Short mmCIF file of C-alpha atoms and ligand atoms in Angstrom, two decimals:
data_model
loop_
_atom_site.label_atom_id
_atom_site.label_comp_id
_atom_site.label_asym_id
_atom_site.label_seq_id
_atom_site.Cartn_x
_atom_site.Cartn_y
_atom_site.Cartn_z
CA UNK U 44 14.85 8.76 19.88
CA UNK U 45 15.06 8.55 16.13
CA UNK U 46 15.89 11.39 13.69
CA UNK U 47 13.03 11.31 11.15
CA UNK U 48 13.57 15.11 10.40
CA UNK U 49 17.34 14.33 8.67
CA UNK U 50 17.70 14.26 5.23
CA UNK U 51 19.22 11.59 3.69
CA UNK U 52 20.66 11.08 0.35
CA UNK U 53 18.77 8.89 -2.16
CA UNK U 54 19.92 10.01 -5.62
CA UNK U 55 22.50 7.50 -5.66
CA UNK U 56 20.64 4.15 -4.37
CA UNK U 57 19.00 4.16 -7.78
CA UNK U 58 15.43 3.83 -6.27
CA UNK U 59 12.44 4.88 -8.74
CA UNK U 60 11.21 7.62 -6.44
CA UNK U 61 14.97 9.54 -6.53
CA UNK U 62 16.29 8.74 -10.44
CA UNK U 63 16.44 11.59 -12.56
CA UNK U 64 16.17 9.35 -15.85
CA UNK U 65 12.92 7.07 -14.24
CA UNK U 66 10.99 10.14 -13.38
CA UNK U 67 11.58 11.82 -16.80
CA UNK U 68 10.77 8.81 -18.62
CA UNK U 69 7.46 8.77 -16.60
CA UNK U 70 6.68 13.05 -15.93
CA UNK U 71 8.59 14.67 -18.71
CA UNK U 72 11.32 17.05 -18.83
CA UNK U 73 11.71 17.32 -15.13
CA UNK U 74 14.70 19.67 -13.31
CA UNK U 75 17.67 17.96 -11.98
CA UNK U 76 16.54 19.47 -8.33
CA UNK U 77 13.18 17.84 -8.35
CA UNK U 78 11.53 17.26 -5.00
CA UNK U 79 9.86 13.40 -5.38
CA UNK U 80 6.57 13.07 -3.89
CA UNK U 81 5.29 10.24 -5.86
CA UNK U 82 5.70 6.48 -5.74
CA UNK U 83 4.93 5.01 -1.66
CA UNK U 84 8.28 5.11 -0.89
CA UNK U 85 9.21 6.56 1.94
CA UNK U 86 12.83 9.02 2.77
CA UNK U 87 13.97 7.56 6.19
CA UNK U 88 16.30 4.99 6.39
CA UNK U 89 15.08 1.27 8.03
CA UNK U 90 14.81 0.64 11.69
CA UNK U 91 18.30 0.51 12.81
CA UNK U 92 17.99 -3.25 13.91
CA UNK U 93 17.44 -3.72 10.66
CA UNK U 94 20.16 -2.66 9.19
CA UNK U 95 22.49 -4.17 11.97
CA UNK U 96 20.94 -7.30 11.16
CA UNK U 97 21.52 -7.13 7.14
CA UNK U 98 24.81 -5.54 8.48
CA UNK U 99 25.42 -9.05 10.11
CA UNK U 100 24.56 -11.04 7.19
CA UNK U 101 26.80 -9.39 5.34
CA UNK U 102 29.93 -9.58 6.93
CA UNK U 103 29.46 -13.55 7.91
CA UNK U 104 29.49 -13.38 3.50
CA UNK U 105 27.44 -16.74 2.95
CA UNK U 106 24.43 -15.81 0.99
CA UNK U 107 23.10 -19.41 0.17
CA UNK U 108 19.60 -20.47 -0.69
CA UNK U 109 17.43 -20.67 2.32
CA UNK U 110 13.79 -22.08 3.28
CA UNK U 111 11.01 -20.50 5.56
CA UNK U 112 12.54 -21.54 8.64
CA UNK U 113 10.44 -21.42 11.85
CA UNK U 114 11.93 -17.36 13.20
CA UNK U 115 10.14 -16.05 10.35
CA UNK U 116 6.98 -18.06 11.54
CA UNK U 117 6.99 -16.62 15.15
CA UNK U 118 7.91 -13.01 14.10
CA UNK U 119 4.79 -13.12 11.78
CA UNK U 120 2.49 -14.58 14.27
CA UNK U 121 4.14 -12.34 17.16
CA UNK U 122 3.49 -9.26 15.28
CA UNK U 123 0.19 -10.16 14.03
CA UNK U 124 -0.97 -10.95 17.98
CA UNK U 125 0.61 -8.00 19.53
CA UNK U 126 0.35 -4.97 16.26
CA UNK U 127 -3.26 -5.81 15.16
CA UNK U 128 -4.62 -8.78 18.22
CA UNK U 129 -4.99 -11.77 15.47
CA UNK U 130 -4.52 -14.92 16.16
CA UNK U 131 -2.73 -16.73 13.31
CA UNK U 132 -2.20 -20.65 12.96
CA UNK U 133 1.64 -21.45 11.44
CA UNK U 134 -0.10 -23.21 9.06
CA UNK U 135 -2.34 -20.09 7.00
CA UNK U 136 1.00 -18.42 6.59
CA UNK U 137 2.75 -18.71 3.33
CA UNK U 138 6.26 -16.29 2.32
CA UNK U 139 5.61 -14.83 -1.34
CA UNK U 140 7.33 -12.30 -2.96
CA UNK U 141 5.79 -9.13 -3.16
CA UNK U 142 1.89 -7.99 -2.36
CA UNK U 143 1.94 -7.29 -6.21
CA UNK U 144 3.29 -10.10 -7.55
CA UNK U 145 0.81 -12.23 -5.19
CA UNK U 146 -2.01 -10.67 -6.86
CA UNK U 147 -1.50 -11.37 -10.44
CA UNK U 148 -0.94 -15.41 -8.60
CA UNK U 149 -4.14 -15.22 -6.73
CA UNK U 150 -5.67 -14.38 -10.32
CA UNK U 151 -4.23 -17.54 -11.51
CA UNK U 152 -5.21 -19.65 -8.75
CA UNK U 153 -8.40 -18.70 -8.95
CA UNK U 154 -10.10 -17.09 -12.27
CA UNK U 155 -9.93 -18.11 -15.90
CA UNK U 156 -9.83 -16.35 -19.02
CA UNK U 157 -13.43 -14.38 -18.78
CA UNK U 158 -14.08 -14.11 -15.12
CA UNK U 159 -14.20 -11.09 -13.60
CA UNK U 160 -12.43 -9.83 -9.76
CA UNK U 161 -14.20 -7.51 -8.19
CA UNK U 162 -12.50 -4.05 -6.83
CA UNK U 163 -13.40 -0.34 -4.92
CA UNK U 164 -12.23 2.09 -7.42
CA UNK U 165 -10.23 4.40 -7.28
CA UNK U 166 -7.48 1.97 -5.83
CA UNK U 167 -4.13 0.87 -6.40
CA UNK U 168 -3.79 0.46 -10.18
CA UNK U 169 -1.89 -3.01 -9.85
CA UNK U 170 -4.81 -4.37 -8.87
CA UNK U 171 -6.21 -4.11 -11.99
CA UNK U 172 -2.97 -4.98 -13.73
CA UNK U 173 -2.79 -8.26 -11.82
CA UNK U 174 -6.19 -9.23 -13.43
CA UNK U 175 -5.94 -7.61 -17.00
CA UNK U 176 -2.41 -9.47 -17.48
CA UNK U 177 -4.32 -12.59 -16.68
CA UNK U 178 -7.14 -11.99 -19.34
CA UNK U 179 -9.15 -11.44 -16.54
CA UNK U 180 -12.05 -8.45 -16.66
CA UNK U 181 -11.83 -5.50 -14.04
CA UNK U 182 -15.50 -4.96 -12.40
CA UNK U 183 -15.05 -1.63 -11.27
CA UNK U 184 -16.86 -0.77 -7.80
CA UNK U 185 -16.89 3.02 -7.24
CA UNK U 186 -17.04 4.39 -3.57
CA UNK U 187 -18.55 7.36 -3.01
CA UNK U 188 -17.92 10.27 -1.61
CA UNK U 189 -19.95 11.63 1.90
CA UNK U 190 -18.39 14.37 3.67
CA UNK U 191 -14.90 14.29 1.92
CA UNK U 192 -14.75 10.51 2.73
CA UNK U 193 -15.44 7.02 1.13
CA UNK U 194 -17.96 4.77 1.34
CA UNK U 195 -18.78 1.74 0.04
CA UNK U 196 -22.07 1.60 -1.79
CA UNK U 197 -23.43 -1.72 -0.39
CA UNK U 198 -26.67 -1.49 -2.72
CA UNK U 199 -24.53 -0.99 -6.00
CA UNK U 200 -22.03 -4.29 -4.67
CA UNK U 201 -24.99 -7.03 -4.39
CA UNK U 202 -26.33 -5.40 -8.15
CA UNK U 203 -22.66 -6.44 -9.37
CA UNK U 204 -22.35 -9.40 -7.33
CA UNK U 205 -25.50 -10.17 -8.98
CA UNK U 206 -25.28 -9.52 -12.30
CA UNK U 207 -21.68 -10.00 -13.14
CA UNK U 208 -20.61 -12.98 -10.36
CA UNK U 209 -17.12 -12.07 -9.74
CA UNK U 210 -14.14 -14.38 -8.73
CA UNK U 211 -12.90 -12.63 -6.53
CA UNK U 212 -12.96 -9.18 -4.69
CA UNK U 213 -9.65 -7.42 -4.29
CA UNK U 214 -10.60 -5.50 -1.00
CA UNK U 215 -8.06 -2.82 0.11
CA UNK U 216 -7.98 -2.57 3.72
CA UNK U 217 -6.60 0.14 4.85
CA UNK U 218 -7.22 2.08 1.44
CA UNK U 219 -4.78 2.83 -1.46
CA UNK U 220 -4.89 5.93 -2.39
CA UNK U 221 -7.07 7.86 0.45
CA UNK U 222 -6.09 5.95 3.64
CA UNK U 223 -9.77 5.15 4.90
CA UNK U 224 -10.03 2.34 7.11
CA UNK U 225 -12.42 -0.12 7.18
CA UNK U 226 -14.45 -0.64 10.24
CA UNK U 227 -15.45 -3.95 11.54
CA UNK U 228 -19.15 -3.41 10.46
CA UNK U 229 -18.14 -2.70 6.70
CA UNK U 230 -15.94 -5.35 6.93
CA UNK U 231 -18.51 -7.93 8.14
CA UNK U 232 -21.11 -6.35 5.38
CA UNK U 233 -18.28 -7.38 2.36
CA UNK U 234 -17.48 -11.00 3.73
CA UNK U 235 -21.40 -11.55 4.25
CA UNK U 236 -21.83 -10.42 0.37
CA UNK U 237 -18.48 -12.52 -0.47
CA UNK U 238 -20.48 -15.43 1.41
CA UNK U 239 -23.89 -15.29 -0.08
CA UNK U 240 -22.36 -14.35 -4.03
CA UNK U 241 -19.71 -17.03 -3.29
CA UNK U 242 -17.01 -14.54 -4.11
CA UNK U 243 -13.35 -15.41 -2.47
CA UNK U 244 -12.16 -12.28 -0.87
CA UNK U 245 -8.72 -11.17 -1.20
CA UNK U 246 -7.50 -8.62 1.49
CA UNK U 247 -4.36 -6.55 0.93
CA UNK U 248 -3.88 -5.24 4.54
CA UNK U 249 -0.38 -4.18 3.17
CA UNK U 250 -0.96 -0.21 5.09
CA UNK U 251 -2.05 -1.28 7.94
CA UNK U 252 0.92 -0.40 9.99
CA UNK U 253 1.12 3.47 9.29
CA UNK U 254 -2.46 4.18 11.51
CA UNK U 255 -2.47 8.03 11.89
CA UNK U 256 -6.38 8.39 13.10
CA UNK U 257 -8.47 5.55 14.25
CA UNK U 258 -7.98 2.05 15.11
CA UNK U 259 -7.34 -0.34 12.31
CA UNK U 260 -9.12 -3.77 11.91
CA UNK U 261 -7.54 -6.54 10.77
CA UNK U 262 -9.83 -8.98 8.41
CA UNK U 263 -8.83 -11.69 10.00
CA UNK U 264 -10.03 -10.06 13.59
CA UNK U 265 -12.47 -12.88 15.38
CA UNK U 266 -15.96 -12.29 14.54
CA UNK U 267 -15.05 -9.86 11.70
CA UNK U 268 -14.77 -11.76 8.38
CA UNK U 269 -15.60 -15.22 7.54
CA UNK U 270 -12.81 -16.89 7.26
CA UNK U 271 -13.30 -19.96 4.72
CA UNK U 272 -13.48 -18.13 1.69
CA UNK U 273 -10.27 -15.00 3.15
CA UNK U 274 -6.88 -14.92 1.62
CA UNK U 275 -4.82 -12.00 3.22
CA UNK U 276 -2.26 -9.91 1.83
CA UNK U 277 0.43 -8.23 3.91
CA UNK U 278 4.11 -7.02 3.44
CA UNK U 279 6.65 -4.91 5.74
CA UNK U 280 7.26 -3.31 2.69
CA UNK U 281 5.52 0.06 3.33
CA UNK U 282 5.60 -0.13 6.96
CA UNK U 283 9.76 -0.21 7.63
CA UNK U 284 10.60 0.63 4.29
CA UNK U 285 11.57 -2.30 2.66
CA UNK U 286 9.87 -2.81 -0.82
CA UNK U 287 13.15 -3.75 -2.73
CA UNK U 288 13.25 -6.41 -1.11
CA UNK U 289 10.33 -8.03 -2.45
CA UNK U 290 9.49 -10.07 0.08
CA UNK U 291 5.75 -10.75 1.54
CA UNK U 292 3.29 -13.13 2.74
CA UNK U 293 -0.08 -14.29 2.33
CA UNK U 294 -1.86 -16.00 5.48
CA UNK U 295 -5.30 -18.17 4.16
CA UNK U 296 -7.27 -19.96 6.93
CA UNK U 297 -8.88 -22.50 4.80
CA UNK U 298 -6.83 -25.04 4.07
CA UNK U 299 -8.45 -26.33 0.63
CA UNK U 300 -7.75 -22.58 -0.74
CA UNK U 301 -4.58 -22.40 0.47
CA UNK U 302 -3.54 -25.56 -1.39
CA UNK U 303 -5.15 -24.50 -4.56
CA UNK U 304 -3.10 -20.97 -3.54
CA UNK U 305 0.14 -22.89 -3.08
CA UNK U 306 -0.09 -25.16 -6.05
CA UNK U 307 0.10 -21.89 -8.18
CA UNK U 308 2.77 -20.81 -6.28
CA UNK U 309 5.03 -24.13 -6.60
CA UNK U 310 4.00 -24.30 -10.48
CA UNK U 311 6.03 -20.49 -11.08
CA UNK U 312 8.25 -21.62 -8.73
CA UNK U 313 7.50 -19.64 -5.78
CA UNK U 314 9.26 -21.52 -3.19
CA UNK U 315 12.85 -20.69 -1.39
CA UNK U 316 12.75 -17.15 -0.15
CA UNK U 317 15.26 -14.22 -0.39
CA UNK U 318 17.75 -14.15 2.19
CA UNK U 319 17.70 -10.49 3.17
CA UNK U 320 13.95 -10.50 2.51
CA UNK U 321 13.18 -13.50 4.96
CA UNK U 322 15.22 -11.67 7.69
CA UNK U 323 14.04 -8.40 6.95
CA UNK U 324 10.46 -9.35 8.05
CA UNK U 325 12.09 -10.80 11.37
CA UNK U 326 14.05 -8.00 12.28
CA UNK U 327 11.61 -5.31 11.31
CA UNK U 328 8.72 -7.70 13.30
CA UNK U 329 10.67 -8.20 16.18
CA UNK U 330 12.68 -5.59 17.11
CA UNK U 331 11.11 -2.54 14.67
CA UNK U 332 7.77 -1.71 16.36
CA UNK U 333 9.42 1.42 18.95
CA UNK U 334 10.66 2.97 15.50
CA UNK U 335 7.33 2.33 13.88
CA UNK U 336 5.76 3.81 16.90
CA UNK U 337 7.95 6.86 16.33
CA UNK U 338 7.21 7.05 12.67
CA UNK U 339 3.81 7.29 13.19
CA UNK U 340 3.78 10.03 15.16
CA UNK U 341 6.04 11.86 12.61
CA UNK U 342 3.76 11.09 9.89
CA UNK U 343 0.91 12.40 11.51
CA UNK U 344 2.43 15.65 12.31
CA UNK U 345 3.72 15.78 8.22
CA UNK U 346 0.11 14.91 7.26
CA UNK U 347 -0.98 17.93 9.35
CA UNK U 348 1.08 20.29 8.35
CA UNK U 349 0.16 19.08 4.50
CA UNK U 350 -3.56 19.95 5.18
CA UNK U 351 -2.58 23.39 6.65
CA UNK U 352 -1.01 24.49 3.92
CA UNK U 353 -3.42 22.95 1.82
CA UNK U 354 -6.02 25.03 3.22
CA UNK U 355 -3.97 27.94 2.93
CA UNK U 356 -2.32 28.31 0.00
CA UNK U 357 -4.78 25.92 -2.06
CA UNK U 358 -8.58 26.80 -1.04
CA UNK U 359 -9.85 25.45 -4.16
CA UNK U 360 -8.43 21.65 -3.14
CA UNK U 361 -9.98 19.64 -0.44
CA UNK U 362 -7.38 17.13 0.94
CA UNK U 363 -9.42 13.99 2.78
CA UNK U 364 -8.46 13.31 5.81
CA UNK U 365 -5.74 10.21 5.80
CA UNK U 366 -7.00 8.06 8.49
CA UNK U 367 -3.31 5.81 7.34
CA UNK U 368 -0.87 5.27 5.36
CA UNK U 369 1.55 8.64 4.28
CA UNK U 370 -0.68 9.51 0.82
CA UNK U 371 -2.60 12.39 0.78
CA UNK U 372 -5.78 12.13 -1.84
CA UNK U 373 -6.86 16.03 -2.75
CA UNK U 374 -9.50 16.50 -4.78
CA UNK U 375 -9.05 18.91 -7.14
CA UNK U 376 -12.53 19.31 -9.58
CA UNK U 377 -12.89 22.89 -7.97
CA UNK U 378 -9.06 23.79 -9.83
CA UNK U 379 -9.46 25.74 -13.10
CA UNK U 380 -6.58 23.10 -14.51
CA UNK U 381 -7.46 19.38 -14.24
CA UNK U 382 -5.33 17.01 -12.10
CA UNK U 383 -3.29 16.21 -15.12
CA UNK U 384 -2.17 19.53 -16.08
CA UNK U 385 -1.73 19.93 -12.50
CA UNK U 386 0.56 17.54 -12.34
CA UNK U 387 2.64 18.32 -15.60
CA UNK U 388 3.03 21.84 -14.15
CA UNK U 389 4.25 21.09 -11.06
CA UNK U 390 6.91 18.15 -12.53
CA UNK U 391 8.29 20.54 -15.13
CA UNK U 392 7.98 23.83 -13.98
CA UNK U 393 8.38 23.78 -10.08
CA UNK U 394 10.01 20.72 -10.34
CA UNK U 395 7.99 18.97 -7.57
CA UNK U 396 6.57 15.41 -8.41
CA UNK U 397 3.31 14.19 -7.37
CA UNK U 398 0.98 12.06 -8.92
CA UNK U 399 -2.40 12.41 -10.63
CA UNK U 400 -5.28 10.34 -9.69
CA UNK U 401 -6.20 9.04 -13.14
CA UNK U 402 -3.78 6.16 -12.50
CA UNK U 403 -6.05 4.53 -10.07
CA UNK U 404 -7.92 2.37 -12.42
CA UNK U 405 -11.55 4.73 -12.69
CA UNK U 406 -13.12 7.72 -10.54
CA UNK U 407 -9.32 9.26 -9.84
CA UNK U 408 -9.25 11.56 -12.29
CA UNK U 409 -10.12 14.66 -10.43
CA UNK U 410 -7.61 13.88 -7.68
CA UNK U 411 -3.98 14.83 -7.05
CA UNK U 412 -1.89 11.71 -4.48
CA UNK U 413 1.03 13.55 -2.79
CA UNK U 414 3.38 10.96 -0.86
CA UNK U 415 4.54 12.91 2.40
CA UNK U 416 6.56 9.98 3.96
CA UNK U 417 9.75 12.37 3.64
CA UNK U 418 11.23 15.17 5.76
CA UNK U 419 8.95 17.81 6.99
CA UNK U 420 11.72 20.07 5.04
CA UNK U 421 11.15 18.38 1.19
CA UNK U 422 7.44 18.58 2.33
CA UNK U 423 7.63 22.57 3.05
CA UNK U 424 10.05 23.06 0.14
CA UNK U 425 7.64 21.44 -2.31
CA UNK U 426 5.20 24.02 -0.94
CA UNK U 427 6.92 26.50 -1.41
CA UNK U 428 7.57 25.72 -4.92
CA UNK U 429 4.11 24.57 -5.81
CA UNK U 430 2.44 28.33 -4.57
CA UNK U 431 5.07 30.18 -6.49
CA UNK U 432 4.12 28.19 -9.73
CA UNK U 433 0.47 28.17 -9.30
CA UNK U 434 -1.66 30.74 -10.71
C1 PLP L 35 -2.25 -1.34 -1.66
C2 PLP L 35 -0.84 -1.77 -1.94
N1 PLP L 35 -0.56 -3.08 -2.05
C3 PLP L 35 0.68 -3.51 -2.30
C4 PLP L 35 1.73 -2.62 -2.46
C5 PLP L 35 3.08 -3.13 -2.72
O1 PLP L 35 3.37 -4.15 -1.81
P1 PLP L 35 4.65 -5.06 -1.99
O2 PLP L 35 5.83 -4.16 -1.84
O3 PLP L 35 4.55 -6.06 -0.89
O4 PLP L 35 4.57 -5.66 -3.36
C6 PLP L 35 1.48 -1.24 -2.39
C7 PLP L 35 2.55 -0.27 -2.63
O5 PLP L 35 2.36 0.89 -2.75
C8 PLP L 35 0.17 -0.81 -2.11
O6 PLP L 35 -0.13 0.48 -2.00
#
């Protein structure tokens, strides 16, 4: 029903992912015919209701300052109950804008100068960015690796939640960069520690849409994770595409931390949302899910056929298995060139951009992250290319 396999034009929009002069200043001297695979941004255009609804805004021409009126309300608790079977008061929710930017203010709200927030490394670097700009200290958490997979090292948590006593404990559920999701039991064993170490913890749930293998489980599933100490994170950014719109939300149970929370909020002046980003969420929520449905199944095939050729034209790597999300995490220690030279090569020479793990705040280093939320054809193109530049 929808055309995920045709290609659509993104040099001009002036995104990150597309822009010549961006990815030179960031990868070098990089061909005008690069192939992006970097930044989670994805090539398809929003659901089509979507962009008949922005399409509706635009031509009634009144873009005045609005307030979190009661649609966006009911599309976030309608989605929440029917995507991932949570049951969320009107009251926990709270419209911020941006996952990212609602990190570095849950850092504010809740550390001082000193403390120290908890996270899984490797992981999205902006985590630690959110708590370094805040003279806040990064306690690193490495998972470990079992059969090609993380885990978290429960033993090694309670010796940091000991020793160092955290703030907080960035928790990235599913996982940015390898797409494991959490099961219920791990989830539980984190909110227990958070409980007994007194640690508040801070869910970003913000790839939970793209599910690919297994069932995801929300934090904020009944029996799951406590909830008096649980501040969620969630966009439709990655799911329908929208990130420039920088619109999110954050949806905290307790009521004392979501004061404390909203205090923060009100003192940067976090308070009348962005008109296309309020009804973005409400027409991606409510009338998005079929296309979302389709997606899915189109990223699942791209993230096989990425593995195949993996496997064949790469033996060396060993791609993990993305449970969600479109990133695929390949380790590369076995490669006689290390993930950065890797990555150099590839931008300058072949002219395909991916990234290299040693963003991801520690333990990334021996990792390539190639983005294949794009047409099957970039994805086999970029193949192409890589093989006949790799020796
Ligand atoms: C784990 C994670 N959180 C947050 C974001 C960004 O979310 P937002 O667009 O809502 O700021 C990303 C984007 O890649 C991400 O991977």
């Amino acid at each position: 029903m929808f055309d995920f396999d045709k290609i659509i034009e993104r040099k001009s929009d002036k995104c990150r992912k597309w822009d010549h002069a961006f990815v030179c200043s960031r990868f070098g001297d990089v061909p005008q015919d690069f192939i992006p695979l970097w930044i989670a941004d994805m090539d398809f255009t929003s659901p089509p209701a979507v962009i008949e609804g922005f399409k509706r805004i635009v031509e009634h021409g009144t873009f005045g300052y609005t307030w979190s009126f009661d649609e966006f309300y009911a599309a976030v608790i309608g989605f929440q109950r029917q995507r991932h079977a949570v049951e969320v008061d009107k009251s926990w929710i709270t419209l911020t804008y941006g996952t990212v930017s609602t990190l570095h203010y849950t850092v504010q709200a809740f550390c001082q100068p000193g403390d120290s927030v908890m996270m899984n490394t490797p992981v999205y670097d902006p985590f630690a960015m959110a708590t370094e700009r805040q003279g806040v200290q990064v306690l690193a958490n490495p998972l470990r690796v079992t059969d090609n997979r993380y885990q978290l090292d429960l033993d090694l948590t309670e010796h940091l939640l000991k020793t160092h006593r955290p703030k907080l404990w960035f928790f990235c559920s599913p996982h940015n960069p390898s797409g494991r999701i959490w099961r219920a039991d791990e989830i539980r064993q984190v909110s227990d520690l958070c409980q007994r170490y007194a640690v508040i913890l801070v869910v970003d749930e913000v790839h939970a849409e793209h599910i690919l293998d297994g069932k995801f489980v929300s934090c904020l599933t009944s029996g799951c994770a406590a909830q008096d100490n649980l501040i969620v994170l969630t966009s439709p950014n990655k799911a329908f595409n929208l990130g420039g719109l920088k619109t999110s939300y954050s949806i905290i149970p307790d009521s004392a931390l979501r004061q404390r929370f909203r205090q923060t909020l009100e003192k940067n002046s976090i308070t009348s949302p962005n008109i296309f980003g309020i009804w973005g969420i409400i027409f991606a929520y409510q009338q998005g899910l079929a296309w979302l449905d389709e997606l899915n199944g189109y990223l699942h095939g791209n993230a096989r056929y990425l593995a195949d050729a993996i496997q064949t034209h790469f033996p060396h790597w060993k791609m993990m298995a993305p449970e969600s999300s479109y990133l695929a995490w390949i380790d590369v220690s076995a490669d006689a060139h290390s993930a950065t030279e890797l990555t150099n090569h590839f931008a300058q020479q072949a002219g395909v951009v991916i990234e290299d793990g040693s963003h991801y705040v520690q333990d990334g280093q021996n990792y390539l992250r190639i983005n294949f939320g794009t047409q099957r054809y970039w994805l086999e193109q970029a193949i192409d290319r890589m093989q006949k530049h790799y020796s």
